[in-house]
Short mmCIF file of C-alpha atoms in Angstrom, two decimals:
data_model
loop_
_atom_site.label_atom_id
_atom_site.label_comp_id
_atom_site.label_asym_id
_atom_site.label_seq_id
_atom_site.Cartn_x
_atom_site.Cartn_y
_atom_site.Cartn_z
CA MET A 1 0.01 -0.02 0.02
CA LYS A 2 2.82 2.39 0.88
CA ILE A 3 4.52 1.70 -2.42
CA SER A 4 1.35 2.45 -4.32
CA VAL A 5 0.93 5.82 -2.52
CA ILE A 6 4.51 6.77 -3.32
CA ARG A 7 4.12 5.77 -6.93
CA ILE A 8 0.98 7.89 -7.24
CA PHE A 9 2.25 10.82 -5.16
CA THR A 10 5.61 11.27 -6.85
CA PRO A 11 4.23 11.80 -10.36
CA LEU A 12 1.77 14.28 -8.90
CA LEU A 13 4.57 16.27 -7.36
CA LEU A 14 6.48 16.25 -10.61
CA PHE A 15 3.37 17.31 -12.45
CA PHE A 16 2.70 20.26 -10.17
CA TYR A 17 6.42 21.29 -10.24
CA THR A 18 6.58 21.04 -14.02
CA THR A 19 3.29 22.89 -14.44
CA ASN A 20 4.49 25.71 -12.16
CA ALA A 21 7.80 25.96 -14.05
CA GLN A 22 5.91 26.19 -17.34
CA GLN A 23 3.69 28.89 -16.00
CA ASN A 24 6.70 30.90 -14.77
CA PRO A 25 9.58 30.00 -17.12
CA ARG A 26 11.53 33.16 -16.22
CA PRO A 27 11.61 35.45 -13.22
CA LYS A 28 9.68 38.72 -13.51
CA LEU A 29 12.54 40.72 -12.04
CA ILE A 30 16.26 40.30 -11.39
CA VAL A 31 17.52 42.11 -8.29
CA GLY A 32 21.31 42.34 -8.15
CA ILE A 33 22.56 43.56 -4.76
CA VAL A 34 26.17 44.51 -4.18
CA VAL A 35 27.31 45.42 -0.68
CA ASP A 36 30.42 47.53 -0.94
CA GLN A 37 33.41 46.23 1.04
CA MET A 38 31.58 43.22 2.56
CA ARG A 39 33.72 40.38 3.86
CA SER A 40 32.04 36.93 3.69
CA GLU A 41 32.65 36.49 7.40
CA TYR A 42 30.20 39.31 8.26
CA LEU A 43 27.36 36.87 7.53
CA TYR A 44 28.62 34.80 10.50
CA ARG A 45 30.46 37.22 12.84
CA PHE A 46 27.37 39.40 13.13
CA TYR A 47 24.88 36.56 12.67
CA ASP A 48 23.37 36.63 16.17
CA ASN A 49 22.40 40.30 15.74
CA TYR A 50 20.58 39.85 12.41
CA SER A 51 16.80 39.66 12.19
CA GLU A 52 15.05 36.62 10.78
CA ASN A 53 13.98 38.40 7.58
CA GLY A 54 17.16 39.92 6.20
CA PHE A 55 20.52 38.19 5.80
CA LYS A 56 19.24 35.08 7.60
CA LYS A 57 16.32 34.73 5.27
CA LEU A 58 18.63 34.84 2.27
CA MET A 59 21.04 32.36 3.89
CA HIS A 60 18.42 29.81 5.01
CA GLU A 61 15.77 30.06 2.32
CA GLY A 62 18.20 30.67 -0.54
CA PHE A 63 21.50 29.25 -1.74
CA ASN A 64 24.69 30.28 0.05
CA ASN A 65 28.09 29.79 -1.55
CA LYS A 66 30.56 30.21 1.31
CA ASN A 67 33.74 30.23 -0.80
CA THR A 68 33.39 33.01 -3.40
CA HIS A 69 36.45 35.08 -4.38
CA TYR A 70 37.84 37.70 -6.71
CA ASN A 71 40.61 36.56 -9.01
CA TYR A 72 42.48 39.70 -10.09
CA ILE A 73 44.12 42.84 -8.66
CA PRO A 74 43.39 45.46 -7.48
CA THR A 75 40.22 44.61 -5.59
CA GLU A 76 38.32 47.89 -5.79
CA THR A 77 34.81 49.20 -6.38
CA GLY A 78 35.00 49.95 -10.12
CA PRO A 79 36.60 46.68 -11.17
CA GLY A 80 34.40 44.71 -8.73
CA HIS A 81 31.12 45.94 -10.12
CA ALA A 82 32.33 45.61 -13.70
CA THR A 83 33.43 42.03 -13.08
CA ILE A 84 30.17 40.92 -11.48
CA PHE A 85 28.00 42.14 -14.31
CA THR A 86 30.21 41.48 -17.37
CA GLY A 87 31.28 38.05 -16.13
CA THR A 88 34.90 38.80 -16.90
CA THR A 89 37.93 40.48 -15.37
CA PRO A 90 39.81 43.76 -16.02
CA ALA A 91 41.89 42.18 -18.78
CA ASN A 92 38.71 42.20 -20.85
CA HIS A 93 36.23 44.69 -19.39
CA GLY A 94 38.97 47.36 -19.08
CA ILE A 95 38.06 48.76 -15.68
CA VAL A 96 41.53 48.14 -14.28
CA SER A 97 41.06 50.34 -11.19
CA ASN A 98 38.85 53.15 -9.91
CA HIS A 99 41.38 55.50 -11.58
CA TRP A 100 44.17 54.77 -13.99
CA TYR A 101 46.83 56.80 -15.77
CA ASP A 102 45.86 57.65 -19.34
CA ARG A 103 49.11 57.65 -21.35
CA LYS A 104 47.63 59.67 -24.28
CA SER A 105 46.45 62.62 -22.24
CA GLY A 106 48.99 62.30 -19.47
CA LYS A 107 46.17 62.63 -16.92
CA MET A 108 44.29 60.39 -14.55
CA MET A 109 41.16 58.68 -15.90
CA TYR A 110 38.25 58.01 -13.57
CA CYS A 111 36.56 54.69 -14.46
CA VAL A 112 33.16 56.22 -15.41
CA ALA A 113 34.26 59.73 -16.41
CA ASP A 114 32.80 60.98 -19.72
CA SER A 115 33.33 64.57 -20.87
CA THR A 116 30.78 64.16 -23.68
CA VAL A 117 27.82 63.97 -21.29
CA SER A 118 26.37 66.18 -18.61
CA PHE A 119 24.72 65.76 -15.25
CA ILE A 120 20.92 65.59 -15.17
CA ARG A 121 19.48 67.10 -12.00
CA SER A 122 16.19 68.28 -10.65
CA SER A 123 15.18 71.55 -12.31
CA THR A 124 15.30 73.35 -8.96
CA ASP A 125 18.71 71.93 -8.03
CA THR A 126 21.48 74.58 -8.35
CA SER A 127 23.76 73.27 -5.59
CA GLY A 128 25.23 70.21 -7.33
CA ASP A 129 28.90 69.42 -7.12
CA LYS A 130 30.60 71.14 -10.05
CA SER A 131 34.04 69.71 -9.23
CA ILE A 132 33.32 66.16 -10.34
CA SER A 133 33.15 64.79 -13.90
CA PRO A 134 29.93 63.76 -15.60
CA ALA A 135 29.73 60.01 -16.00
CA SER A 136 28.64 57.17 -18.27
CA PRO A 137 29.48 53.48 -18.93
CA ARG A 138 31.54 54.26 -22.09
CA ASN A 139 34.86 53.17 -20.51
CA LEU A 140 33.40 49.70 -19.90
CA LEU A 141 34.44 47.31 -22.64
CA GLY A 142 32.03 44.55 -23.77
CA THR A 143 28.50 43.83 -22.67
CA THR A 144 26.95 43.22 -19.26
CA ILE A 145 24.36 40.63 -18.31
CA SER A 146 21.82 43.49 -18.27
CA ASP A 147 22.85 44.49 -21.86
CA GLU A 148 22.29 40.91 -23.02
CA LEU A 149 18.87 40.89 -21.38
CA LYS A 150 17.98 44.11 -23.20
CA LEU A 151 19.21 42.68 -26.53
CA HIS A 152 17.44 39.35 -26.01
CA THR A 153 14.06 41.03 -25.40
CA ASN A 154 14.52 43.65 -28.15
CA LYS A 155 14.81 46.26 -25.37
CA ARG A 156 11.43 45.46 -23.86
CA SER A 157 13.09 44.67 -20.54
CA LYS A 158 13.69 47.61 -18.23
CA VAL A 159 17.17 47.99 -16.68
CA ILE A 160 17.97 50.46 -13.88
CA GLY A 161 21.05 50.89 -11.68
CA LEU A 162 21.01 52.52 -8.25
CA SER A 163 23.74 53.43 -5.78
CA LEU A 164 25.14 56.25 -3.68
CA LYS A 165 28.29 56.07 -5.86
CA ASP A 166 28.12 56.87 -9.57
CA ARG A 167 30.39 54.01 -10.66
CA ALA A 168 28.39 51.55 -8.58
CA ALA A 169 25.14 52.62 -10.30
CA ILE A 170 26.50 52.90 -13.83
CA LEU A 171 28.69 49.84 -14.35
CA PRO A 172 26.13 47.20 -13.30
CA ALA A 173 23.42 48.80 -15.44
CA GLY A 174 25.54 48.51 -18.59
CA HIS A 175 25.43 50.30 -21.90
CA LEU A 176 21.75 49.90 -22.68
CA ALA A 177 20.19 50.79 -19.32
CA ASP A 178 17.10 52.90 -19.12
CA TYR A 179 18.52 54.80 -16.18
CA ALA A 180 21.27 54.95 -13.60
CA PHE A 181 20.77 57.12 -10.50
CA TRP A 182 23.26 58.04 -7.83
CA PHE A 183 23.62 60.40 -4.87
CA ASP A 184 24.98 63.96 -5.21
CA GLU A 185 26.81 64.80 -2.02
CA LYS A 186 26.39 68.59 -2.42
CA SER A 187 22.61 68.74 -2.92
CA GLY A 188 21.46 65.58 -1.15
CA ASN A 189 19.56 64.61 -4.31
CA PHE A 190 19.77 61.69 -6.68
CA ILE A 191 21.04 62.60 -10.15
CA SER A 192 21.77 60.97 -13.47
CA SER A 193 23.59 61.52 -16.79
CA SER A 194 22.54 62.78 -20.19
CA TYR A 195 23.83 59.43 -21.48
CA TYR A 196 20.43 58.06 -20.33
CA THR A 197 17.95 60.93 -20.40
CA ASP A 198 17.47 64.71 -20.87
CA ILE A 199 15.35 65.10 -17.77
CA LEU A 200 14.87 63.17 -14.54
CA PRO A 201 11.66 61.07 -14.29
CA SER A 202 9.00 62.88 -12.32
CA TYR A 203 9.11 60.32 -9.56
CA ILE A 204 12.81 61.05 -8.95
CA ASN A 205 12.02 64.77 -8.69
CA THR A 206 9.26 63.93 -6.26
CA PHE A 207 11.54 61.68 -4.27
CA ASN A 208 14.19 64.42 -4.11
CA ASP A 209 11.57 67.03 -3.13
CA LYS A 210 10.56 64.94 -0.12
CA ARG A 211 14.05 65.68 1.29
CA LYS A 212 14.47 62.30 2.95
CA SER A 213 18.20 63.09 2.92
CA ASP A 214 17.52 66.08 5.21
CA GLU A 215 15.61 63.90 7.61
CA LEU A 216 18.36 61.28 7.76
CA ILE A 217 21.30 63.73 7.92
CA ASN A 218 19.77 65.18 11.09
CA THR A 219 19.58 61.75 12.76
CA ILE A 220 21.52 60.89 15.93
CA TRP A 221 23.43 57.68 15.15
CA LYS A 222 23.48 55.43 18.19
CA PRO A 223 23.72 51.64 18.49
CA LEU A 224 20.54 49.89 17.47
CA LEU A 225 21.03 47.15 20.08
CA SER A 226 22.27 47.05 23.65
CA ASP A 227 26.05 47.26 24.22
CA ASP A 228 26.35 43.58 25.26
CA LYS A 229 25.19 42.48 21.81
CA TYR A 230 28.31 43.80 20.09
CA ARG A 231 30.67 41.26 21.63
CA ASN A 232 32.32 40.31 18.27
CA SER A 233 33.61 43.81 17.66
CA ASN A 234 36.21 45.94 19.36
CA PRO A 235 35.20 48.30 22.21
CA ASP A 236 33.58 51.51 21.03
CA ASP A 237 36.52 53.64 22.23
CA SER A 238 39.21 51.96 20.08
CA GLU A 239 42.23 53.36 18.35
CA HIS A 240 42.75 53.78 14.62
CA GLU A 241 39.21 54.99 13.97
CA LYS A 242 38.29 58.27 12.20
CA ILE A 243 37.45 61.13 14.50
CA PHE A 244 35.01 63.49 12.79
CA VAL A 245 35.85 67.18 12.85
CA GLY A 246 34.26 68.65 15.97
CA ARG A 247 34.70 65.49 17.98
CA THR A 248 37.50 64.32 20.31
CA LYS A 249 36.67 60.61 20.12
CA ALA A 250 35.29 58.07 17.65
CA THR A 251 32.50 56.92 19.93
CA PHE A 252 28.69 56.72 19.91
CA PRO A 253 26.45 58.63 19.73
CA TYR A 254 27.09 60.67 16.56
CA ASP A 255 24.86 63.74 16.18
CA LEU A 256 25.00 63.90 12.35
CA GLY A 257 23.06 67.16 12.24
CA LYS A 258 25.74 68.92 14.25
CA LEU A 259 28.61 67.24 12.50
CA LYS A 260 27.47 67.73 8.91
CA HIS A 261 28.62 71.33 8.52
CA LYS A 262 32.30 70.50 9.14
CA ASN A 263 32.27 66.97 7.72
CA GLY A 264 31.19 67.23 4.15
CA GLY A 265 27.51 68.11 4.45
CA TYR A 266 25.30 65.47 2.81
CA SER A 267 28.35 63.31 2.15
CA LEU A 268 28.22 62.42 5.85
CA LEU A 269 25.16 60.29 5.07
CA MET A 270 27.45 57.97 3.05
CA HIS A 271 29.66 57.61 6.17
CA SER A 272 26.72 56.37 8.26
CA PRO A 273 24.26 53.49 7.93
CA PHE A 274 21.45 55.88 6.94
CA GLY A 275 22.87 56.20 3.44
CA ASN A 276 21.78 52.58 2.92
CA THR A 277 18.33 53.40 4.31
CA LEU A 278 17.98 56.23 1.82
CA LEU A 279 18.99 53.96 -1.04
CA THR A 280 16.47 51.30 0.06
CA ASP A 281 13.72 53.93 0.00
CA LEU A 282 14.79 54.94 -3.50
CA ALA A 283 14.85 51.29 -4.65
CA THR A 284 11.28 50.62 -3.53
CA THR A 285 10.14 53.85 -5.18
CA VAL A 286 11.80 53.01 -8.48
CA ILE A 287 10.49 49.48 -8.57
CA LYS A 288 6.95 50.66 -7.92
CA GLU A 289 6.94 53.70 -10.17
CA GLU A 290 8.60 51.86 -13.07
CA ASN A 291 6.33 48.82 -12.56
CA LEU A 292 9.38 46.58 -12.58
CA GLY A 293 8.43 42.92 -12.64
CA LYS A 294 4.97 43.69 -14.02
CA GLY A 295 5.62 43.37 -17.74
CA GLU A 296 5.82 40.46 -20.17
CA THR A 297 9.61 40.28 -20.02
CA THR A 298 12.17 40.06 -17.20
CA ASP A 299 13.25 43.42 -15.80
CA PHE A 300 16.56 44.12 -14.00
CA ILE A 301 17.54 46.38 -11.16
CA SER A 302 20.93 46.63 -9.49
CA ILE A 303 21.22 48.05 -5.99
CA SER A 304 24.69 48.81 -4.64
CA TYR A 305 24.96 49.75 -0.97
CA SER A 306 27.91 52.12 -0.48
CA SER A 307 27.72 53.18 3.18
CA THR A 308 29.30 49.94 4.31
CA ASP A 309 32.45 50.88 2.39
CA LYS A 310 32.67 54.40 3.81
CA VAL A 311 32.09 53.19 7.36
CA GLY A 312 34.67 50.45 6.87
CA HIS A 313 37.24 52.93 5.58
CA ASP A 314 36.51 55.25 8.53
CA PHE A 315 36.36 52.86 11.44
CA GLY A 316 37.81 49.51 10.33
CA ILE A 317 36.53 45.97 10.02
CA ARG A 318 36.37 45.30 13.77
CA SER A 319 34.64 48.46 14.84
CA LYS A 320 31.36 48.72 16.66
CA GLU A 321 30.31 51.28 14.09
CA LEU A 322 30.72 48.81 11.28
CA GLU A 323 28.78 46.05 13.04
CA ASP A 324 25.95 48.49 13.74
CA THR A 325 25.93 49.46 10.05
CA TYR A 326 25.45 45.84 9.05
CA ILE A 327 22.76 45.31 11.70
CA ARG A 328 20.88 48.21 10.20
CA LEU A 329 21.52 47.08 6.65
CA ASP A 330 20.00 43.74 7.64
CA ARG A 331 16.77 45.60 8.59
CA ASP A 332 16.90 47.52 5.31
CA LEU A 333 17.18 44.25 3.40
CA ALA A 334 14.25 42.83 5.37
CA GLU A 335 12.18 45.84 4.36
CA LEU A 336 13.26 45.42 0.71
CA LEU A 337 12.39 41.69 0.70
CA ALA A 338 8.97 42.35 2.24
CA PHE A 339 8.31 44.98 -0.41
CA LEU A 340 9.39 42.69 -3.24
CA ASN A 341 7.16 39.88 -1.97
CA ASN A 342 4.24 42.21 -1.87
CA GLU A 343 4.89 44.20 -5.06
CA VAL A 344 6.38 41.61 -7.42
CA GLY A 345 5.31 38.42 -5.67
CA GLU A 346 7.20 35.82 -3.73
CA GLY A 347 8.87 33.42 -6.19
CA ASN A 348 8.54 35.87 -9.11
CA TYR A 349 11.89 37.59 -8.64
CA LEU A 350 15.44 36.27 -8.60
CA LEU A 351 17.83 38.05 -6.22
CA PHE A 352 21.53 37.67 -5.76
CA LEU A 353 23.75 39.37 -3.20
CA THR A 354 27.54 39.70 -3.26
CA ALA A 355 30.24 42.35 -2.70
CA ASP A 356 32.59 44.28 -4.95
CA HIS A 357 35.55 43.44 -2.68
CA ALA A 358 36.25 42.62 0.98
CA ALA A 359 38.67 44.46 3.32
CA SER A 360 41.79 44.10 5.42
CA ASP A 361 42.73 45.08 8.98
CA ASN A 362 44.54 48.28 9.70
CA PRO A 363 48.32 47.48 9.94
CA LYS A 364 48.52 49.37 13.24
CA PHE A 365 45.94 47.02 14.69
CA LEU A 366 47.76 43.98 13.29
CA LYS A 367 50.98 45.16 14.91
CA GLU A 368 49.24 45.52 18.26
CA VAL A 369 48.02 41.89 18.11
CA ASN A 370 51.41 40.58 16.93
CA ILE A 371 50.50 39.65 13.37
CA PRO A 372 53.23 40.34 10.81
CA THR A 373 52.54 43.61 9.05
CA GLY A 374 53.98 46.77 7.62
CA THR A 375 53.18 49.86 5.57
CA TYR A 376 54.52 51.67 2.51
CA ASN A 377 53.88 55.06 0.87
CA PRO A 378 53.42 55.16 -2.94
CA LYS A 379 54.32 58.86 -3.12
CA SER A 380 57.59 58.52 -1.30
CA MET A 381 58.39 55.34 -3.22
CA THR A 382 57.76 57.15 -6.51
CA LYS A 383 60.15 59.94 -5.52
CA ILE A 384 62.88 57.53 -4.54
CA LEU A 385 62.47 55.53 -7.72
CA ASN A 386 62.43 58.61 -9.94
CA ASP A 387 65.61 59.90 -8.26
CA LYS A 388 67.30 56.58 -9.05
CA LEU A 389 66.01 56.54 -12.62
CA LYS A 390 67.32 60.08 -13.15
CA MET A 391 70.76 59.00 -12.02
CA ALA A 392 70.69 55.94 -14.26
CA PHE A 393 69.02 57.35 -17.39
CA GLY A 394 68.87 61.13 -17.07
CA GLU A 395 65.64 63.10 -17.52
CA GLY A 396 64.23 60.66 -20.10
CA ALA A 397 62.80 58.05 -17.76
CA LYS A 398 60.29 58.51 -14.97
CA ILE A 399 57.34 56.94 -13.19
CA SER A 400 54.27 59.03 -14.05
CA PHE A 401 51.95 57.36 -11.57
CA MET A 402 52.07 54.70 -8.91
CA ASP A 403 49.15 53.29 -6.93
CA ASN A 404 48.99 50.34 -4.60
CA THR A 405 49.64 47.68 -7.26
CA GLN A 406 50.71 49.33 -10.52
CA LEU A 407 53.38 51.70 -11.85
CA TYR A 408 53.06 53.62 -15.11
CA VAL A 409 56.39 54.42 -16.79
CA ASP A 410 57.21 57.07 -19.38
CA THR A 411 60.59 56.86 -21.09
CA ASP A 412 62.42 58.02 -24.17
CA ALA A 413 65.77 57.05 -22.75
CA GLY A 414 66.78 54.15 -24.98
CA SER A 415 65.26 50.78 -24.33
CA LYS A 416 62.06 50.68 -22.21
CA ARG A 417 62.96 47.08 -21.43
CA GLU A 418 66.16 48.29 -19.72
CA VAL A 419 64.25 50.91 -17.71
CA LEU A 420 61.61 48.38 -16.53
CA TYR A 421 64.32 45.92 -15.47
CA LYS A 422 65.95 48.67 -13.41
CA ILE A 423 62.65 49.55 -11.75
CA GLN A 424 62.16 45.88 -10.94
CA GLU A 425 65.61 45.77 -9.42
CA TYR A 426 64.99 48.92 -7.33
CA LEU A 427 61.57 47.77 -6.09
CA ASN A 428 62.94 44.47 -4.86
CA ASP A 429 65.04 46.42 -2.37
CA PHE A 430 62.01 47.97 -0.67
CA GLU A 431 60.91 46.41 2.59
CA GLY A 432 57.62 44.60 2.30
CA VAL A 433 57.84 43.93 -1.45
CA LYS A 434 57.26 40.24 -2.13
CA GLU A 435 57.50 40.12 -5.93
CA VAL A 436 57.72 42.56 -8.86
CA TYR A 437 56.14 41.59 -12.18
CA LEU A 438 56.53 43.02 -15.65
CA PRO A 439 53.45 41.83 -17.47
CA THR A 440 54.04 43.68 -20.74
CA GLY A 441 56.01 40.92 -22.41
CA VAL A 442 59.37 42.02 -21.02
CA ASN A 443 59.28 39.27 -18.41
CA THR A 444 56.71 36.69 -19.42
CA LYS A 445 58.14 33.83 -17.42
CA ILE A 446 56.71 34.02 -13.95
CA SER A 447 57.63 31.30 -11.53
CA ASN A 448 54.50 31.75 -9.39
CA GLY A 449 51.73 30.04 -11.38
CA ASP A 450 48.99 31.58 -9.26
CA MET A 451 50.30 35.09 -9.87
CA ASP A 452 50.73 34.32 -13.56
CA MET A 453 46.99 33.51 -13.73
CA LEU A 454 46.11 36.50 -11.61
CA LEU A 455 48.05 38.94 -13.77
CA GLY A 456 46.58 37.43 -16.93
CA LYS A 457 43.15 38.32 -15.66
CA SER A 458 44.22 41.76 -14.41
CA TYR A 459 46.38 43.20 -17.16
CA ASN A 460 44.75 45.30 -19.91
CA ARG A 461 47.37 46.49 -22.40
CA GLY A 462 45.87 49.87 -23.03
CA ARG A 463 45.10 50.78 -19.45
CA SER A 464 47.16 48.81 -16.95
CA GLY A 465 50.52 49.81 -15.56
CA ASP A 466 53.90 48.64 -16.84
CA VAL A 467 54.87 47.13 -13.49
CA TYR A 468 52.87 45.24 -10.86
CA VAL A 469 54.01 45.06 -7.24
CA ALA A 470 52.92 42.39 -4.77
CA TYR A 471 53.56 42.98 -1.09
CA HIS A 472 53.75 40.46 1.72
CA PRO A 473 50.50 39.55 3.59
CA GLY A 474 49.57 42.22 6.11
CA TRP A 475 51.35 44.96 4.25
CA MET A 476 49.24 47.90 3.19
CA GLN A 477 49.55 51.53 2.11
CA ASP A 478 50.19 53.70 5.15
CA TRP A 479 46.98 55.29 6.38
CA GLU A 480 45.87 56.70 9.66
CA TYR A 481 42.61 54.93 10.46
CA GLY A 482 40.02 52.38 9.30
CA ALA A 483 40.28 49.63 6.72
CA THR A 484 41.22 49.43 3.07
CA HIS A 485 41.50 46.84 0.26
CA TYR A 486 43.05 46.10 -3.15
CA THR A 487 45.31 43.01 -2.56
CA SER A 488 45.00 39.48 -3.93
CA TYR A 489 44.90 37.95 -0.44
CA ASN A 490 41.83 36.33 1.04
CA ASN A 491 41.26 39.36 3.27
CA ASP A 492 40.27 41.36 0.19
CA THR A 493 38.97 38.68 -2.19
CA HIS A 494 36.62 36.56 -0.08
CA VAL A 495 33.04 37.88 -0.42
CA PRO A 496 29.48 36.56 0.14
CA MET A 497 27.37 34.98 -2.57
CA LEU A 498 23.70 34.50 -1.85
CA TRP A 499 20.97 33.53 -4.27
CA TYR A 500 17.27 33.77 -3.42
CA GLY A 501 13.81 33.58 -4.95
CA TRP A 502 12.72 32.24 -8.34
CA ASN A 503 13.73 28.55 -8.85
CA ILE A 504 16.38 28.75 -6.09
CA LYS A 505 16.36 25.82 -3.70
CA PRO A 506 17.70 26.19 -0.18
CA GLY A 507 21.26 24.94 0.24
CA GLN A 508 24.87 25.84 0.60
CA SER A 509 28.23 24.95 -0.90
CA ALA A 510 31.90 25.29 0.05
CA LYS A 511 33.07 24.83 -3.54
CA LYS A 512 35.29 27.69 -4.73
CA TYR A 513 33.60 30.05 -7.18
CA THR A 514 34.73 33.39 -8.50
CA THR A 515 32.63 36.51 -8.97
CA ASP A 516 33.10 36.46 -12.77
CA GLN A 517 30.88 33.30 -12.77
CA ILE A 518 27.79 35.23 -11.65
CA ALA A 519 26.90 36.65 -15.07
CA ALA A 520 27.30 33.24 -16.82
CA THR A 521 25.08 31.64 -14.19
CA LEU A 522 22.41 34.32 -14.69
CA SER A 523 22.63 33.83 -18.47
CA MET A 524 21.89 30.15 -18.14
CA LEU A 525 19.14 30.66 -15.56
CA LEU A 526 17.48 33.17 -17.95
CA SER A 527 18.34 31.24 -21.12
CA ILE A 528 19.89 34.30 -22.71
CA PRO A 529 23.34 34.84 -24.33
CA PHE A 530 26.47 35.28 -22.24
CA PRO A 531 27.95 38.77 -22.05
CA SER A 532 30.51 39.16 -24.80
CA SER A 533 33.66 38.36 -22.77
CA ALA A 534 32.10 36.39 -19.93
CA GLN A 535 33.71 33.21 -18.81
CA LYS A 536 31.53 30.16 -19.40
CA GLU A 537 31.59 28.25 -16.12
CA THR A 538 28.45 28.48 -14.03
CA MET A 539 27.51 27.66 -10.44
CA GLN A 540 26.31 24.12 -11.08
CA GLU A 541 24.49 23.67 -7.78
CA LEU A 542 21.81 26.16 -8.89
CA PHE A 543 20.86 23.85 -11.76
CA ASN A 544 20.84 20.49 -9.98
CA ASP A 545 17.54 18.59 -10.16
CA TYR A 546 15.78 21.27 -12.20
#
């Protein structure tokens, strides 16, 4: 009798499952969430302080890959967002850093700068920041997953990118986006680019006119939970944290309204958890006003939370301020998920959450706890190197720019090969330098196979530096407070990867995946083409038993 019931019941289950899949062959909406500077461990170190409906809901009701990494250098915001949504690395998508040295102009190039476009603001907004460059995705090479969705549906799908940072809104949305909106730190409004539109949609004007940014900038930031709940972070009164102008300590509470005048005005919102709250409010407004997930084709929205990065840079990865920011982001995510379930429908949207990079400890903190560490200063290193080059080659050879991983070299002093070899020799004498690589064909034989692979994915001939420098673990650029990132070590590469919603079965995996596999996975889930340079390997666990 039991066998008969099973034989009858199993086909019925398969029938209902197959029928449901046929009724809903694709999700109504893709929601791509990027949390700026989020280490994978934050899912677990702060776990006890999360609600049941934010991070925990995604972890338990969705699929959690616990071993997701970046596979290039430097690990920064621009390259991170470009990699997630193009499915490839800087070698192909061309966003080699947030800024790089442009050899033709002899100037620095910002990753989304575009002098051919202009800012689009509210008609009443006259206080925008005139010191920053207008922006667009034109520096991004190849297509994104959102571009391919647009092309596949003959542009019927809507695609919108949102963030507090311009690069984090623009790069995920791709070349064919309907809109990208980001926060203007001078006016407290969300703005866009003439690349997308001549005027802001009326609902963005209405959102700006409500002055939610004024409400939040006048908030007193104090811990959301009782002090005993923050036991996995350092004490509030810890060293190596940013002290805002007008304060004598980096301790709660922070009266943002009093601090704003001497600490960047509305930009202070980005240095608090309330920037994430503002962005969540914008996201729900955009989804509702644009009717995302209500059409015949799949729509796409990217939401990049930037305040986590600013707070991390200010206070460090073990600060009470950072933990409180994640606790509050958890509540923002819970609000977003509840809204999506009500507006789009539970099971009708596919959401993924990852980060554009992770973060490392402050070297001063590492020294205090007896972990090997050290610091270097790119400016002073550049001066020393240029002095040596002048002695060796005269005025004809110099380093035009050096950041944390790359050096750009200008020379008309004979053989560039000779100059690069000399730079390699000089750099090897600096304390903290582990290896020096010349990826331009001068020195193609690299003994470290892992670094060979890493540089192959990092180096873009037109935009990357002539020399790459790798430092020992724990070594970072000298800075006064907080955390930073950009290395190829696990501290900076290991990020979360959560999938939730449409056709995603609960589960987890410890298999290593890289962030450039996200776009390919989405392509296969949606049955649309890969982005032009995307790698082809997908996260197989998401397809098992379907």
